[in-house]
Coordinates of C-alpha atoms in Angstrom, one line a residue:
M1 CA 20.7 -28.5 -0.2
W2 CA 17.4 -26.8 -1.6
G3 CA 15.9 -27.9 1.8
F4 CA 18.5 -25.6 3.3
F5 CA 17.5 -22.9 1.0
Y6 CA 13.9 -23.3 1.4
I7 CA 14.3 -23.2 5.4
L8 CA 16.7 -19.9 4.9
A9 CA 14.3 -18.2 2.7
K10 CA 11.2 -19.1 5.1
L11 CA 13.3 -17.7 8.0
C12 CA 14.4 -14.5 5.9
F13 CA 10.6 -14.0 5.0
Y14 CA 9.7 -14.5 8.8
L15 CA 11.7 -11.3 9.4
L16 CA 10.5 -9.5 6.5
V17 CA 6.9 -9.8 7.3
S18 CA 6.5 -9.5 10.9
R19 CA 7.5 -10.9 14.3
N20 CA 4.0 -11.5 15.1
I21 CA 2.3 -12.3 11.9
I22 CA -1.4 -12.8 11.7
M23 CA -1.3 -15.5 9.2
T24 CA 1.3 -18.1 9.1
V25 CA 3.4 -18.1 6.1
E26 CA 3.8 -21.1 4.0
K27 CA 4.0 -19.3 0.3
I28 CA 5.6 -16.1 -1.0
G29 CA 4.5 -15.1 -4.8
V30 CA 4.3 -12.0 -7.2
A31 CA 1.0 -11.3 -8.0
V32 CA 1.1 -9.7 -11.4
I33 CA -2.0 -8.0 -12.7
Q34 CA -2.1 -6.8 -16.1
S35 CA -4.7 -4.8 -18.0
L36 CA -3.5 -3.9 -21.3
S37 CA -4.9 -3.7 -24.7
S38 CA -4.0 -6.2 -27.3
D39 CA -1.8 -4.0 -29.4
E40 CA 0.5 -2.6 -26.6
K41 CA 3.7 -4.3 -25.5
Q42 CA 2.6 -6.8 -22.7
T43 CA 5.2 -5.5 -20.2
G44 CA 3.8 -7.5 -17.3
K45 CA 3.4 -10.7 -19.0
E46 CA 6.9 -10.3 -20.4
L47 CA 8.0 -9.5 -16.9
F48 CA 6.3 -12.8 -15.3
E49 CA 7.4 -15.1 -18.0
T50 CA 11.5 -14.1 -18.0
T51 CA 12.6 -12.5 -15.1
L52 CA 10.1 -13.8 -12.4
K53 CA 10.0 -17.1 -14.0
Y54 CA 13.5 -17.7 -14.0
I55 CA 13.8 -16.3 -10.3
S56 CA 11.2 -18.8 -9.1
F57 CA 13.4 -21.6 -10.7
S58 CA 16.4 -20.5 -8.6
K59 CA 14.4 -19.5 -5.3
N60 CA 12.2 -22.6 -4.9
Y61 CA 10.0 -20.9 -2.0
L62 CA 8.7 -18.4 -4.8
E63 CA 5.1 -19.2 -6.6
N64 CA 4.2 -16.0 -8.7
D65 CA 0.5 -16.1 -10.0
F66 CA -0.3 -14.0 -13.5
F67 CA -3.6 -12.2 -14.1
D68 CA -4.9 -10.3 -17.3
V69 CA -7.9 -8.8 -16.3
S70 CA -10.5 -7.5 -18.8
N71 CA -12.9 -5.7 -16.8
S72 CA -13.7 -4.3 -13.3
E73 CA -15.4 -7.6 -12.1
D74 CA -12.6 -9.4 -13.1
F75 CA -10.2 -7.1 -11.5
F76 CA -12.1 -7.3 -8.1
K77 CA -12.2 -11.0 -8.1
V78 CA -8.3 -11.1 -8.0
F79 CA -8.3 -9.5 -5.1
T80 CA -11.2 -12.3 -3.8
E81 CA -8.6 -15.3 -4.8
L82 CA -5.7 -13.4 -3.3
I83 CA -7.5 -13.0 0.1
K84 CA -8.9 -16.3 0.0
K85 CA -5.1 -17.8 -0.9
A86 CA -4.0 -15.6 2.3
V87 CA -6.3 -17.3 4.3
T88 CA -6.7 -20.9 3.1
E89 CA -3.1 -21.5 2.1
N90 CA -1.1 -18.7 4.1
K91 CA 0.0 -17.1 1.3
F92 CA 1.3 -13.6 0.9
Y93 CA 2.0 -11.8 -2.0
F94 CA 3.2 -8.8 -3.7
L95 CA 1.6 -6.7 -5.4
H96 CA 2.6 -5.7 -9.5
F97 CA 0.1 -3.8 -10.9
E98 CA 0.4 -3.3 -15.4
I99 CA -2.2 -0.8 -16.0
H100 CA -2.9 2.6 -17.1
G101 CA -3.2 5.3 -14.5
S102 CA -4.2 8.9 -14.4
E103 CA -4.0 11.0 -11.2
Y104 CA -7.8 9.8 -10.9
G105 CA -6.9 6.2 -11.0
I106 CA -6.7 3.0 -13.2
E107 CA -8.2 2.5 -16.6
L108 CA -9.1 -1.5 -17.6
K109 CA -8.4 -2.6 -21.3
N110 CA -12.0 -2.5 -22.0
G111 CA -12.7 1.1 -20.6
D112 CA -13.5 0.7 -17.3
F113 CA -12.2 3.3 -14.5
I114 CA -11.5 2.5 -11.1
T115 CA -10.6 5.1 -9.0
W116 CA -7.9 5.1 -6.5
K117 CA -10.5 4.9 -3.6
Q118 CA -12.1 2.2 -5.1
L119 CA -8.7 0.2 -5.3
L120 CA -7.8 0.9 -1.9
E121 CA -10.4 -1.1 -0.3
P122 CA -9.6 -4.3 -1.4
L123 CA -5.8 -3.2 -0.5
R124 CA -6.9 -2.4 2.7
E125 CA -8.5 -5.7 3.7
L126 CA -5.5 -7.8 2.1
N127 CA -3.1 -5.6 4.2
I128 CA -4.9 -6.1 7.4
L129 CA -4.3 -9.8 6.9
Y130 CA -0.6 -9.0 6.6
K131 CA -0.9 -6.4 9.7
N132 CA 0.5 -3.7 7.6
Q133 CA 2.9 -5.3 5.4
L134 CA 1.6 -5.1 1.9
S135 CA 4.6 -4.2 -0.6
I136 CA 2.8 -2.9 -3.9
Y137 CA 4.8 -2.0 -7.0
L138 CA 2.7 0.4 -9.6
A139 CA 4.1 0.1 -12.9
V140 CA 1.3 2.5 -13.7
C141 CA 1.1 6.2 -14.8
H142 CA 0.8 8.4 -11.5
G143 CA 0.4 5.6 -9.3
N144 CA 1.7 7.3 -6.4
T145 CA -1.4 10.0 -6.6
L146 CA -3.6 7.1 -5.0
L147 CA -2.2 8.6 -2.0
R148 CA -4.3 11.6 -2.3
S149 CA -7.5 9.1 -1.7
I150 CA -6.1 7.6 1.7
E151 CA -8.5 7.7 4.6
P152 CA -6.6 8.2 7.4
L153 CA -9.0 7.2 9.9
K154 CA -9.0 3.7 8.4
R155 CA -6.2 1.4 8.4
S156 CA -3.4 1.7 5.9
P157 CA -4.0 0.1 2.4
F158 CA -0.5 -0.8 2.5
A159 CA 2.9 -1.1 4.0
F160 CA 4.6 0.8 1.6
I161 CA 4.2 1.2 -2.6
I162 CA 6.8 1.7 -5.2
G163 CA 5.4 3.9 -8.2
S164 CA 5.9 7.2 -9.6
F165 CA 3.9 10.6 -9.0
F166 CA 4.6 11.2 -13.2
E167 CA 4.2 9.3 -16.7
I168 CA 6.1 6.2 -17.0
Y169 CA 7.5 4.1 -19.9
N170 CA 7.9 0.7 -21.3
S171 CA 11.4 0.4 -21.2
D172 CA 12.0 1.7 -17.9
I173 CA 9.1 -0.8 -16.9
L174 CA 11.1 -3.7 -18.1
N175 CA 14.5 -2.7 -17.4
G176 CA 13.9 -1.2 -14.1
F177 CA 11.8 -3.8 -12.6
E178 CA 13.8 -7.0 -13.8
K179 CA 17.0 -5.0 -12.0
F180 CA 14.4 -4.7 -8.7
Y181 CA 13.4 -8.0 -8.4
S182 CA 16.9 -9.4 -9.2
I183 CA 18.2 -7.9 -6.6
F184 CA 15.4 -7.8 -4.0
F185 CA 14.9 -11.6 -3.7
E186 CA 18.3 -11.9 -3.1
N187 CA 18.6 -10.1 0.3
F188 CA 15.1 -8.5 0.7
K189 CA 16.5 -5.0 1.1
I190 CA 14.0 -2.8 -0.6
E191 CA 15.8 0.6 -0.7
Y192 CA 18.8 -0.9 -2.1
A193 CA 17.0 -3.2 -5.1
L194 CA 15.2 0.4 -5.6
Q195 CA 18.2 2.6 -5.6
E196 CA 19.7 -0.3 -8.3
M197 CA 16.4 0.0 -10.1
K198 CA 16.3 3.7 -10.6
K199 CA 20.1 3.7 -12.2
T200 CA 18.2 1.5 -15.1
C201 CA 15.7 4.4 -15.7
K202 CA 16.3 6.6 -18.3
K203 CA 12.9 8.7 -17.8
S204 CA 10.8 7.5 -15.2
D205 CA 11.0 8.7 -11.7
F206 CA 10.3 6.0 -9.2
T207 CA 10.0 6.4 -5.3
I208 CA 8.7 4.6 -2.6
I209 CA 6.2 5.7 0.1
T210 CA 5.8 4.1 3.4
S211 CA 2.8 3.9 5.4
N212 CA 4.7 5.6 8.0
Y213 CA 5.3 8.5 5.9
V214 CA 1.9 9.0 5.1
I215 CA 0.4 8.9 8.7
D216 CA 3.2 11.5 9.7
T217 CA 1.9 13.8 7.1
L218 CA -1.4 13.8 7.9
L219 CA -0.7 14.0 11.4
E220 CA 1.6 17.0 10.9
M221 CA -1.8 18.7 8.6
E222 CA -3.7 17.8 11.6
S223 CA -1.6 19.5 14.0
K224 CA -1.3 22.8 11.7
S225 CA -5.1 22.8 11.4
N226 CA -7.0 25.1 14.2
E227 CA -10.7 24.5 12.9
K228 CA -11.6 23.6 16.4
E229 CA -10.0 26.8 18.1
K230 CA -12.0 28.9 15.2
L231 CA -15.4 27.1 16.0
I232 CA -15.0 27.6 19.6
K233 CA -13.9 31.1 19.5
M234 CA -16.8 31.9 17.3
L235 CA -19.1 30.1 19.7
N236 CA -17.8 32.3 22.6
E237 CA -18.4 35.3 20.3
T238 CA -21.8 34.5 19.2
F239 CA -23.3 33.7 22.8
D240 CA -23.9 35.9 25.3
Q241 CA -21.2 34.8 28.2
D242 CA -23.2 37.1 30.9
S243 CA -26.8 35.2 30.2
K244 CA -26.9 31.8 32.1
I245 CA -28.8 30.1 29.7
E246 CA -26.6 31.1 26.6
K247 CA -23.1 30.2 28.4
K248 CA -25.0 26.9 29.2
L249 CA -25.7 25.9 26.0
A250 CA -22.3 27.6 24.5
E251 CA -21.0 25.1 26.9
E252 CA -22.9 22.0 25.7
I253 CA -22.2 23.1 22.2
K254 CA -18.8 23.4 22.9
E255 CA -18.1 19.7 24.7
K256 CA -19.9 18.4 21.6
I257 CA -17.3 20.2 19.3
I258 CA -14.8 18.8 21.4
Q259 CA -15.6 15.3 21.0
E260 CA -16.8 15.0 17.4
F261 CA -12.9 16.6 17.0
E262 CA -11.9 13.6 19.2
N263 CA -14.0 11.0 17.1
H264 CA -12.1 12.1 14.2
K265 CA -8.3 12.4 15.4
I266 CA -5.9 10.5 13.5
D267 CA -4.9 7.2 15.7
K268 CA -1.5 6.6 14.1
D269 CA -1.3 3.0 16.0
Y270 CA -4.5 2.2 14.5
F271 CA -3.7 3.2 11.1
L272 CA -0.1 1.3 11.0
M273 CA -2.0 -1.6 12.9
N274 CA 0.2 -1.6 15.8
D275 CA -2.5 -2.6 18.0
L276 CA -2.6 -5.9 16.0
T277 CA 1.0 -6.4 15.7
N278 CA 2.2 -5.4 19.5
T279 CA 5.5 -4.2 17.7
Y280 CA 5.7 -0.9 17.6
D281 CA 8.6 -0.5 14.8
N282 CA 7.1 2.6 12.8
S283 CA 10.3 2.9 10.4
G284 CA 7.8 2.2 7.5
L285 CA 10.5 -0.4 6.1
G286 CA 10.6 -2.3 9.3
Q287 CA 12.1 -5.7 8.6
L288 CA 12.4 -4.7 4.7
S289 CA 15.7 -2.5 5.1

């Protein structure tokens, strides 16, 4: 019977991740990354040792890991290990963070501060391996504000995140994510699991943000920008169009302006890694919902 459930779980996860995954998934698990001072409630460890441990007993395909990091060096070493396991063990992780946060980044228990931009780099590296299927759960105050640091000309650093733009509370973290994981690992329906999670959260507002939503928002902003037209208009007004020399110079500068804007034009397929997957499901949740 266990063999049946194991095969079923792998099949579900195969559909969950991608039909054309770069890596062949052999193992899956939640990586809980915590950095809380000793006098605080260890919410990440408690979640790992209760709910996630129970789920791993009942779902023998799930192998979770817990990382209690003290400083920025240890923090980034965790990503080195996760990437190594993805490459050498074909392991796919859901990332769960239990760290203090602000609108500018996260603060570790020794006081080291990591900006959102610094955090997005290793997330992007892992997400490329997963072909834009990395899921991130942020038990971090103001966690969703990391969106401000996304670089649209690079690959997406995640497929989706669940977090909050505001302050969150310990009771909601434990109760909410206990409910979320208990439901999610039954059927991998993330939207339904989030809905049920939100019912248990009294004061914290958790939302889901997809990479598809991010890039569509950025493209909308780009389309509303008319900086290129302004520059060309200024160029035409600056140079004497009746002068052959000045007109020729203006045309050369205009070509360079157009080329520069083209070089910095947002590429949705590149951001979402459709060029890697050959699968053009841009729903953001894809096979997850």
